């Protein structure tokens, strides 16, 4: 850690304090939109900024909240604020049910399937449709406003699927880093880890090679208690390793490398963890390849990377292998979703990727979900409901993907029609395009944002034409 870190963090803290402004609102909606067996209602939170809104039919820019506190996504989606003035848009961020403060059953939302079972993407989309219908009906000047949805990651999947399912509510969608194809039978399970490896290999193959070697070193060292004690000590682990934790421990390490690739932004940011610009490059600069056969030397070197991810602020007393250090993301809720309809198969072979070999095993995955949540995963549910790639009956969606981002493995990387458009950002990480503009932005993300603005303009014009025609037909009273 260098001496500038405290100053840097003070600046980051300051920009957060002066972050984007909004007003908080609440909307009451059904817990279950699709049956009449449960008539409970709950309050969902949404954040609004109307400073630039043309209140005479100006568009609504609507962020379809994903798995976390909505304020986290608002702070990391400056692109909507950047372009709202140009379009005279109302900016709305809706919080996803069961995350942040939008809890159908406060304190016990996830306690059993009878309550947690309403945590699904299709219920969330119905919440958003209900909220938008309410806004259009009650906000003077919004009755005929076109709606453009925005979202990143799972939020991007929701933005796209919202347009697919509710074309009468949504006129167009910007779906960023949206892995709508990361499902059984559509994307091979090994693709994801290969993208992480490619991102770590962009400065040369030494970095993925050292990481690949580390898994065997961990296995050898943790074969006995003395080695486990050494590792617990060398890596400053909060609780000492024991043999029953080794699988989770390696998964935690795997997740850390994955997160590095996801947030490989060109400037310092603190989306999943506070990190310097291009953190993968920094991490790789710490690694070297001359440990010979010394496992301890190799793993001591790997700790430099762990320390970068979990201790960039210098404030960590110990390393908690039970977490990725993100409190605003609703990991428990996402775990439930991943155990029900969001089953995204992943596997690793240690050859084409830098991870410990680990096949995809649905039987094991199912058993773990049964044990944790008492639910049975349905891997084919999302393809059944949303169609995978078969969405050419829809229109007006831009799919943007950064190629540094592992989730691009399940993204739409080729245009499906004139109005289902793929935009590739070779130097972009996870939804970099949705972040506020920054002097360090690479030209490809600037271009991606330009294309997105152009399509938004086209969709709004298209909608105005239909609106005029409808008004004309209504005036003729032909029935
Ligand atoms: C909208 O956001 C801008 C930029 O952060 C801020 O200056 C303004 O006060 C906000 N408006 C509202 C109504 O919160
Ligand atoms: C339930 O949650 C609320 C806030 O969400 C909190 O104030 C309250 O103490 C919690 N109750 C229990 C019994 O945990
Ligand atoms: C292993 O460590 C975990 C976490 O510290 C603990 O919960 C568990 O009881 C330990 N198991 C054994 C066999 O010591
Ligand atoms: C975190 O960084 C600080 C400052 O370099 C250091 O003193 C501390 O030991 C580190 N914590 C861990 C868990 O490595
Ligand atoms: C998409 O269509 C193809 C060709 O009809 C079909 O084989 C495939 O199963 C469909 N995929 C989904 C997810 O519906």
XYZ file of N, CA, C and O in Angstrom, residues 123-226:
416
model
N -41.904 -12.075 -11.135
C -42.616 -11.241 -10.156
C -42.016 -9.829 -10.144
O -42.740 -8.833 -10.066
N -40.680 -9.745 -10.234
C -40.021 -8.429 -10.217
C -40.436 -7.606 -11.439
O -40.715 -6.404 -11.328
N -40.507 -8.242 -12.609
C -40.931 -7.512 -13.811
C -42.368 -7.018 -13.655
O -42.698 -5.901 -14.078
N -43.211 -7.829 -13.031
C -44.602 -7.398 -12.816
C -44.645 -6.210 -11.841
O -45.441 -5.283 -12.025
N -43.759 -6.205 -10.829
C -43.656 -5.035 -9.939
C -43.341 -3.786 -10.765
O -43.930 -2.717 -10.564
N -42.361 -3.928 -11.667
C -41.906 -2.765 -12.437
C -43.016 -2.278 -13.377
O -43.216 -1.077 -13.557
N -43.750 -3.234 -13.970
C -44.857 -2.836 -14.857
C -45.942 -2.119 -14.046
O -46.491 -1.102 -14.488
N -46.209 -2.643 -12.858
C -47.221 -2.036 -11.988
C -46.794 -0.614 -11.598
O -47.581 0.335 -11.679
N -45.525 -0.472 -11.222
C -45.014 0.843 -10.815
C -45.075 1.840 -11.982
O -45.527 2.980 -11.816
N -44.647 1.412 -13.169
C -44.650 2.331 -14.313
C -46.074 2.722 -14.701
O -46.332 3.879 -15.067
N -46.982 1.779 -14.622
C -48.382 2.070 -14.938
C -48.924 3.099 -13.943
O -49.623 4.047 -14.321
N -48.532 2.921 -12.683
C -48.936 3.882 -11.651
C -48.332 5.264 -11.932
O -49.022 6.282 -11.860
N -47.044 5.303 -12.273
C -46.399 6.596 -12.525
C -47.057 7.297 -13.707
O -47.340 8.499 -13.661
N -47.326 6.543 -14.764
C -47.945 7.162 -15.937
C -49.348 7.673 -15.609
O -49.786 8.691 -16.156
N -50.038 6.956 -14.734
C -51.420 7.352 -14.415
C -51.477 8.541 -13.466
O -52.428 9.308 -13.486
N -50.446 8.698 -12.632
C -50.554 9.704 -11.567
C -49.654 10.919 -11.746
O -49.930 11.965 -11.174
N -48.567 10.794 -12.516
C -47.675 11.946 -12.693
C -48.206 12.812 -13.818
O -48.252 12.361 -14.973
N -48.599 14.049 -13.524
C -49.090 14.906 -14.601
C -48.022 15.028 -15.691
O -46.869 15.289 -15.386
N -48.393 14.786 -16.920
C -47.442 14.904 -18.032
C -46.781 13.604 -18.417
O -46.073 13.526 -19.418
N -46.988 12.521 -17.627
C -46.307 11.253 -17.917
C -47.199 10.241 -18.625
O -46.724 9.176 -19.000
N -48.476 10.599 -18.832
C -49.430 9.628 -19.383
C -48.894 8.977 -20.655
O -49.052 7.783 -20.873
N -48.289 9.783 -21.501
C -47.846 9.246 -22.791
C -46.325 9.233 -22.903
O -45.781 9.229 -24.005
N -45.651 9.205 -21.773
C -44.182 9.210 -21.822
C -43.645 7.859 -22.300
O -44.061 6.816 -21.805
N -42.694 7.876 -23.244
C -42.036 6.619 -23.587
C -41.133 6.170 -22.441
O -40.586 6.999 -21.714
N -40.995 4.861 -22.283
C -40.161 4.308 -21.221
C -38.968 3.586 -21.830
O -39.135 2.717 -22.697
N -37.770 3.976 -21.401
C -36.552 3.266 -21.797
C -35.998 2.610 -20.534
O -35.761 3.291 -19.530
N -35.806 1.292 -20.576
C -35.244 0.617 -19.407
C -33.736 0.496 -19.547
O -33.189 0.394 -20.655
N -33.081 0.518 -18.408
C -31.631 0.353 -18.326
C -31.349 -0.688 -17.244
O -32.068 -0.743 -16.242
N -30.275 -1.439 -17.435
C -29.877 -2.351 -16.369
C -28.536 -2.961 -16.696
O -28.154 -3.073 -17.861
N -27.816 -3.337 -15.633
C -26.526 -4.002 -15.806
C -26.549 -5.357 -15.137
O -27.170 -5.533 -14.086
N -25.899 -6.345 -15.766
C -25.796 -7.676 -15.176
C -27.189 -8.314 -15.107
O -27.934 -8.263 -16.090
N -27.585 -8.880 -13.956
C -28.951 -9.406 -13.831
C -29.968 -8.283 -14.107
O -31.008 -8.514 -14.724
N -29.621 -7.053 -13.699
C -30.496 -5.918 -14.016
C -30.626 -5.705 -15.520
O -31.674 -5.270 -16.018
N -29.557 -6.011 -16.263
C -29.595 -5.908 -17.723
C -30.482 -6.989 -18.326
O -31.185 -6.762 -19.321
N -30.447 -8.175 -17.725
C -31.336 -9.245 -18.183
C -32.784 -8.795 -17.982
O -33.628 -8.962 -18.870
N -33.045 -8.182 -16.813
C -34.404 -7.711 -16.527
C -34.810 -6.602 -17.497
O -35.948 -6.570 -17.977
N -33.866 -5.684 -17.802
C -34.184 -4.589 -18.725
C -34.600 -5.165 -20.080
O -35.596 -4.728 -20.685
N -33.837 -6.146 -20.571
C -34.145 -6.749 -21.880
C -35.454 -7.541 -21.822
O -36.334 -7.388 -22.678
N -35.590 -8.384 -20.806
C -36.790 -9.223 -20.708
C -38.046 -8.385 -20.474
O -39.146 -8.764 -20.871
N -37.889 -7.236 -19.832
C -39.011 -6.320 -19.605
C -39.560 -5.857 -20.963
O -40.772 -5.846 -21.195
N -38.648 -5.506 -21.864
C -39.072 -5.111 -23.213
C -39.708 -6.302 -23.957
O -40.707 -6.148 -24.652
N -39.119 -7.493 -23.773
C -39.637 -8.678 -24.456
C -41.061 -8.989 -23.979
O -41.957 -9.261 -24.781
N -41.281 -8.923 -22.678
C -42.566 -9.344 -22.101
C -43.613 -8.239 -22.049
O -44.804 -8.533 -22.007
N -43.183 -6.997 -21.935
C -44.128 -5.899 -21.729
C -43.918 -4.785 -22.764
O -43.643 -3.640 -22.395
N -44.057 -5.099 -24.070
C -43.805 -4.048 -25.074
C -44.801 -2.894 -24.996
O -44.539 -1.818 -25.534
N -45.936 -3.106 -24.321
C -46.904 -2.008 -24.174
C -46.497 -1.044 -23.063
O -47.049 0.042 -22.955
N -45.509 -1.459 -22.230
C -45.050 -0.597 -21.136
C -43.673 -0.016 -21.450
O -43.364 1.111 -21.072
N -42.859 -0.792 -22.150
C -41.456 -0.427 -22.387
C -41.211 -0.233 -23.881
O -41.506 -1.124 -24.673
N -40.637 0.928 -24.250
C -40.402 1.194 -25.670
C -39.020 0.772 -26.148
O -38.796 0.585 -27.341
N -38.083 0.630 -25.215
C -36.739 0.206 -25.626
C -35.894 -0.101 -24.403
O -36.236 0.309 -23.292
N -34.807 -0.858 -24.606
C -34.003 -1.297 -23.457
C -32.512 -1.222 -23.759
O -32.066 -1.602 -24.841
N -31.756 -0.731 -22.772
C -30.299 -0.787 -22.807
C -29.890 -1.866 -21.810
O -29.994 -1.672 -20.593
N -29.483 -3.015 -22.340
C -29.147 -4.163 -21.493
C -27.631 -4.333 -21.500
O -27.053 -4.768 -22.485
N -27.024 -3.968 -20.391
C -25.575 -3.957 -20.344
C -25.037 -5.166 -19.586
O -25.540 -5.485 -18.503
N -24.049 -5.836 -20.158
C -23.461 -7.032 -19.513
C -24.546 -7.971 -19.012
O -24.509 -8.437 -17.879
N -25.524 -8.226 -19.860
C -26.692 -9.024 -19.484
C -26.525 -10.451 -20.013
O -26.717 -10.695 -21.194
N -26.187 -11.405 -19.140
C -25.931 -12.770 -19.625
C -27.209 -13.576 -19.827
O -27.402 -14.605 -19.187
N -28.071 -13.129 -20.747
C -29.350 -13.832 -20.922
C -29.163 -15.214 -21.549
O -30.112 -15.983 -21.633
N -27.911 -15.512 -21.978
C -27.667 -16.824 -22.595
C -26.883 -17.768 -21.684
O -26.500 -18.861 -22.097
N -26.646 -17.343 -20.414
C -25.807 -18.145 -19.514
C -26.650 -19.271 -18.886
O -26.688 -19.415 -17.663
N -27.326 -20.046 -19.722
C -28.226 -21.074 -19.194
C -27.979 -22.422 -19.860
O -27.346 -22.501 -20.917
N -28.530 -23.439 -19.218
C -28.354 -24.821 -19.668
C -28.762 -24.994 -21.131
O -29.849 -24.567 -21.530
N -27.885 -25.609 -21.892
C -28.212 -25.916 -23.277
C -27.975 -24.756 -24.221
O -28.176 -24.888 -25.425
N -27.545 -23.606 -23.700
C -27.334 -22.447 -24.576
C -25.857 -22.064 -24.603
O -25.260 -21.950 -25.675
N -25.241 -21.879 -23.419
C -23.820 -21.520 -23.349
C -23.068 -22.650 -22.645
O -23.484 -23.087 -21.574
N -21.942 -23.130 -23.230
C -21.189 -24.192 -22.555
C -20.648 -23.713 -21.209
O -20.257 -22.544 -21.067
N -20.625 -24.634 -20.228
C -20.297 -24.221 -18.861
C -18.857 -23.725 -18.723
O -18.543 -22.984 -17.794
N -17.971 -24.097 -19.644
C -16.562 -23.713 -19.478
C -16.261 -22.291 -19.967
O -15.185 -21.751 -19.704
N -17.212 -21.669 -20.657
C -16.925 -20.380 -21.302
C -16.571 -19.278 -20.294
O -15.654 -18.474 -20.523
N -17.276 -19.254 -19.186
C -17.127 -18.174 -18.208
C -15.689 -18.092 -17.676
O -15.048 -17.038 -17.720
N -15.170 -19.227 -17.185
C -13.815 -19.241 -16.626
C -12.753 -18.914 -17.666
O -11.685 -18.384 -17.333
N -13.054 -19.217 -18.909
C -12.084 -18.906 -19.961
C -11.969 -17.398 -20.181
O -10.892 -16.895 -20.500
N -13.076 -16.677 -19.989
C -12.986 -15.217 -20.143
C -12.189 -14.614 -18.978
O -11.350 -13.729 -19.177
N -12.417 -15.113 -17.757
C -11.618 -14.616 -16.621
C -10.130 -14.807 -16.936
O -9.310 -13.900 -16.752
N -9.806 -15.986 -17.428
C -8.416 -16.322 -17.731
C -7.847 -15.411 -18.825
O -6.707 -14.938 -18.733
N -8.653 -15.143 -19.846
C -8.222 -14.259 -20.932
C -7.923 -12.852 -20.389
O -6.938 -12.215 -20.768
N -8.775 -12.384 -19.465
C -8.560 -11.047 -18.898
C -7.264 -11.014 -18.078
O -6.498 -10.048 -18.157
N -7.001 -12.071 -17.318
C -5.745 -12.128 -16.565
C -4.548 -12.343 -17.492
O -3.415 -12.042 -17.126
N -4.799 -12.857 -18.681
C -3.689 -13.118 -19.595
C -3.414 -11.987 -20.560
O -2.532 -12.087 -21.408
N -4.140 -10.857 -20.403
C -3.988 -9.836 -21.439
C -2.628 -9.153 -21.401
O -2.204 -8.581 -22.403
N -1.918 -9.249 -20.285
C -0.566 -8.669 -20.225
C 0.509 -9.745 -20.414
O 1.661 -9.528 -20.044
N 0.114 -10.917 -20.873
C 1.092 -11.999 -21.008
C 0.594 -13.220 -20.256
O -0.292 -13.123 -19.412
N 1.184 -14.400 -20.553
C 0.595 -15.619 -19.994
C 1.181 -16.002 -18.635
O 0.775 -16.973 -18.024
N 2.157 -15.212 -18.122
C 2.742 -15.550 -16.828
C 1.679 -15.524 -15.710
O 1.616 -16.439 -14.883
N 0.865 -14.501 -15.725
C -0.079 -14.301 -14.618
C -1.063 -15.485 -14.480
O -1.142 -16.098 -13.413
N -1.785 -15.855 -15.549
C -2.650 -17.037 -15.404
C -1.862 -18.314 -15.099
O -2.369 -19.192 -14.394
N -0.615 -18.389 -15.567
C 0.173 -19.596 -15.308
C 0.459 -19.743 -13.810
O 0.317 -20.824 -13.239
N 0.837 -18.652 -13.159
C 1.141 -18.702 -11.726
C -0.133 -19.048 -10.934
O -0.105 -19.868 -10.020
N -1.242 -18.424 -11.316
C -2.497 -18.708 -10.603
C -2.891 -20.175 -10.804
O -3.305 -20.857 -9.862
N -2.730 -20.670 -12.027
C -3.072 -22.070 -12.305
C -2.248 -23.008 -11.411
O -2.750 -23.986 -10.878
N -0.953 -22.666 -11.241
C -0.077 -23.514 -10.420
C -0.465 -23.484 -8.942
O -0.177 -24.423 -8.185
N -1.109 -22.408 -8.524
C -1.357 -22.234 -7.082
C -2.354 -23.252 -6.525
O -2.316 -23.564 -5.342
N -3.243 -23.778 -7.349
C -4.282 -24.697 -6.821
C -3.651 -25.989 -6.306
O -4.017 -26.486 -5.240
N -2.698 -26.530 -7.094
C -2.018 -27.751 -6.641
C -1.194 -27.460 -5.394
O -1.111 -28.294 -4.488
N -0.586 -26.285 -5.362
C 0.199 -25.912 -4.181
C -0.710 -25.877 -2.949
O -0.337 -26.353 -1.877
N -1.916 -25.328 -3.117
C -2.865 -25.297 -1.992
C -3.232 -26.720 -1.575
O -3.258 -27.047 -0.386
N -3.484 -27.572 -2.560
C -3.838 -28.965 -2.234
C -2.719 -29.659 -1.452
O -2.972 -30.329 -0.455
N -1.485 -29.482 -1.945
C -0.361 -30.154 -1.264
C -0.217 -29.635 0.166
O -0.043 -30.397 1.120
N -0.316 -28.317 0.294
C -0.057 -27.717 1.595
C -1.167 -28.017 2.601
O -0.911 -28.193 3.791
N -2.410 -28.064 2.114
C -3.523 -28.257 3.054
C -3.809 -29.744 3.282
O -4.820 -30.097 3.878
N -2.898 -30.597 2.811
C -3.073 -32.044 3.045
C -2.856 -32.395 4.509
O -3.331 -33.420 4.983
N -2.108 -31.548 5.228
C -1.975 -31.828 6.662
C -2.217 -30.557 7.495
O -2.261 -29.434 6.974
N -2.407 -30.784 8.778
C -2.776 -29.693 9.689
C -1.693 -28.618 9.738
O -2.006 -27.420 9.757
N -0.440 -29.038 9.716
C 0.641 -28.057 9.806
C 0.585 -27.078 8.627
O 0.724 -25.863 8.788
